[in-house]
XYZ file of C-alpha atoms in Angstrom:
176
model
C -11.161 -9.211 -23.062
C -9.184 -9.885 -19.690
C -8.102 -7.426 -17.018
C -5.216 -9.017 -15.387
C -5.347 -6.982 -11.558
C -2.095 -6.653 -9.790
C -1.597 -6.348 -6.191
C 1.520 -4.675 -6.988
C 3.544 -2.091 -9.251
C 5.945 -4.711 -9.586
C 4.199 -7.683 -10.196
C 2.123 -5.964 -12.972
C 5.254 -5.005 -14.890
C 6.860 -8.852 -13.950
C 3.326 -10.788 -15.372
C 3.038 -8.355 -18.080
C 6.521 -8.976 -19.565
C 6.105 -12.752 -18.934
C 3.040 -12.578 -20.968
C 4.552 -10.574 -23.502
C 7.455 -13.189 -24.096
C 5.081 -15.779 -23.970
C 2.590 -13.930 -27.238
C 6.078 -13.432 -29.265
C 7.298 -17.203 -28.525
C 3.355 -18.689 -28.820
C 2.511 -16.016 -31.895
C -0.315 -15.163 -29.755
C -2.019 -12.426 -31.501
C -3.681 -10.128 -28.928
C -2.851 -6.882 -28.224
C -1.106 -6.260 -24.566
C -2.133 -3.370 -22.658
C -0.259 -1.693 -19.783
C -1.271 0.555 -16.976
C 0.796 3.632 -17.474
C 0.761 3.428 -21.491
C -1.670 6.298 -21.429
C -4.190 7.775 -19.383
C -6.363 5.543 -17.742
C -9.427 6.913 -19.945
C -7.130 6.502 -22.846
C -6.118 3.134 -22.011
C -9.771 1.559 -21.307
C -10.948 3.370 -24.228
C -8.099 1.392 -26.259
C -8.758 -1.894 -24.423
C -12.766 -1.598 -25.804
C -12.364 -0.862 -29.273
C -9.498 -3.174 -29.387
C -12.044 -6.416 -28.089
C -9.771 -8.798 -27.232
C -7.274 -7.274 -25.627
C -5.451 -7.912 -22.315
C -4.681 -5.048 -19.995
C -2.705 -5.562 -17.399
C -2.928 -2.649 -14.225
C -1.978 -2.117 -10.769
C -4.466 -0.824 -7.930
C -6.389 1.965 -9.804
C -8.060 -0.126 -12.412
C -9.272 -2.147 -9.291
C -12.578 0.045 -8.884
C -14.286 2.503 -10.697
C -13.983 1.267 -13.857
C -16.053 0.259 -16.077
C -16.499 -2.147 -18.718
C -19.707 -3.474 -19.652
C -20.152 -6.291 -22.154
C -18.223 -8.713 -23.685
C -15.682 -6.241 -23.896
C -14.932 -8.272 -20.742
C -14.860 -11.856 -20.185
C -12.283 -12.755 -17.807
C -10.554 -10.980 -14.616
C -7.317 -12.507 -13.242
C -6.516 -11.643 -9.874
C -2.732 -12.293 -8.708
C -2.831 -12.082 -5.467
C -5.094 -11.311 -2.414
C -5.035 -7.736 -1.696
C -4.098 -7.316 1.500
C -2.805 -3.122 2.240
C 1.227 -2.807 2.083
C 2.442 -2.862 6.053
C 4.885 -0.224 5.436
C 2.484 2.224 5.086
C 2.804 4.495 7.718
C -1.281 5.649 7.983
C -2.179 1.653 8.103
C 0.392 0.916 10.367
C -1.092 3.844 12.809
C -4.817 1.965 12.327
C -3.570 -0.917 13.569
C -1.156 -0.388 16.217
C -5.086 1.814 17.970
C -6.823 -1.275 16.965
C -4.021 -3.405 19.316
C -3.834 -0.922 22.381
C -7.421 -0.708 22.100
C -7.135 -4.878 22.771
C -8.280 -5.715 19.580
C -7.221 -7.725 16.629
C -5.751 -6.092 13.880
C -5.513 -8.686 11.002
C -9.470 -9.881 12.225
C -10.259 -6.041 12.499
C -9.054 -3.959 10.356
C -6.146 -6.203 7.626
C -9.029 -8.450 6.250
C -12.425 -6.684 6.188
C -10.432 -4.103 4.157
C -8.296 -6.932 2.130
C -12.240 -8.627 1.565
C -13.563 -5.194 0.398
C -10.662 -4.822 -2.399
C -10.592 -8.565 -3.739
C -15.250 -7.749 -4.174
C -14.134 -4.315 -6.358
C -11.400 -6.196 -8.174
C -13.807 -8.942 -9.203
C -16.701 -6.337 -9.598
C -15.026 -5.280 -12.387
C -16.213 -8.394 -14.191
C -19.747 -8.348 -13.637
C -21.401 -4.400 -14.364
C -24.783 -5.692 -15.508
C -27.068 -8.626 -14.999
C -26.393 -10.013 -18.826
C -22.727 -9.818 -18.357
C -21.219 -13.204 -18.055
C -17.393 -13.997 -17.191
C -14.594 -15.841 -15.536
C -12.779 -15.093 -12.547
C -9.494 -16.381 -11.986
C -8.661 -15.588 -8.513
C -4.590 -17.482 -8.112
C -3.867 -16.781 -4.360
C -3.186 -20.068 -2.996
C -4.033 -18.755 0.766
C -7.586 -19.046 -0.780
C -7.507 -22.711 -0.111
C -4.675 -22.577 1.801
C -5.712 -20.536 4.422
C -8.299 -20.620 7.292
C -9.066 -16.869 6.422
C -9.708 -17.681 2.667
C -13.173 -18.961 3.537
C -13.818 -15.810 4.429
C -12.785 -14.201 0.812
C -14.955 -17.208 -0.847
C -17.699 -15.850 0.937
C -17.744 -12.368 0.263
C -17.772 -12.864 -3.540
C -21.734 -13.584 -5.377
C -22.679 -17.072 -4.919
C -21.397 -18.218 -8.536
C -19.776 -21.311 -9.854
C -16.058 -22.563 -8.071
C -13.712 -25.041 -10.237
C -10.123 -25.546 -10.066
C -10.660 -27.556 -13.709
C -9.535 -25.899 -16.364
C -11.974 -27.599 -18.353
C -14.633 -26.070 -16.983
C -13.560 -23.088 -18.218
C -12.888 -24.171 -21.833
C -16.671 -25.243 -21.578
C -17.299 -22.159 -20.031
C -15.869 -20.109 -22.726
C -16.929 -22.835 -25.362
C -20.436 -22.089 -24.655
C -20.247 -18.122 -25.421
C -21.165 -16.945 -28.615
C -18.813 -14.377 -30.201
C -20.247 -10.849 -29.906
C-alpha cells in the first residue's frame, strides 16, 4: 500500500533494487512493482488489486494517479522535486528571469518544486476519508531556509520525525 516516488529514473531503479534485496534478505512478502514493468494503467490496476504492494515510480506517477482508500496508505518521496538544471527550455526561462532582474531560484525553481511536491503528496489523500503517512526523505526540508516554504505548502497535518509515531498511526488503523 506504498508509493515510493522518485525524482529521477536512476534513483527509481536504485531504490527498487535496494528494496528488492531487502525484501529477499528479510523475507518480506510484499509485491514490489516498478514503473516500466507495464503500461501505467496496468501497473495501477495491479497495485490496487494486490492490496499490499509497493510501487516504485518516477515523474509520471507524481500527478494524475488516483488510488483511493486503504489501497494506498504510505507515500515516500525521495527528494524535493526541483527541475533538472540541464533542461534547455527550463534554463532559458531561468535566463529570462535573470535578464529581467529576478531571482531564478525564488521566482521559478522554488515555486515549481513546491507545486510538484504538492502533486506528489496529493497521491495519498484523494477523499475526505483517506488516511495515510507522507514520508519526505530530503534533509533540505529542515536544513535549508526554503524547506519551510515546502512544509507550509502542505495541508495541515501532524508532523513527526519519530518512527514510533508512524508505527502508532498504522497500529491504530483497522485492516480493510
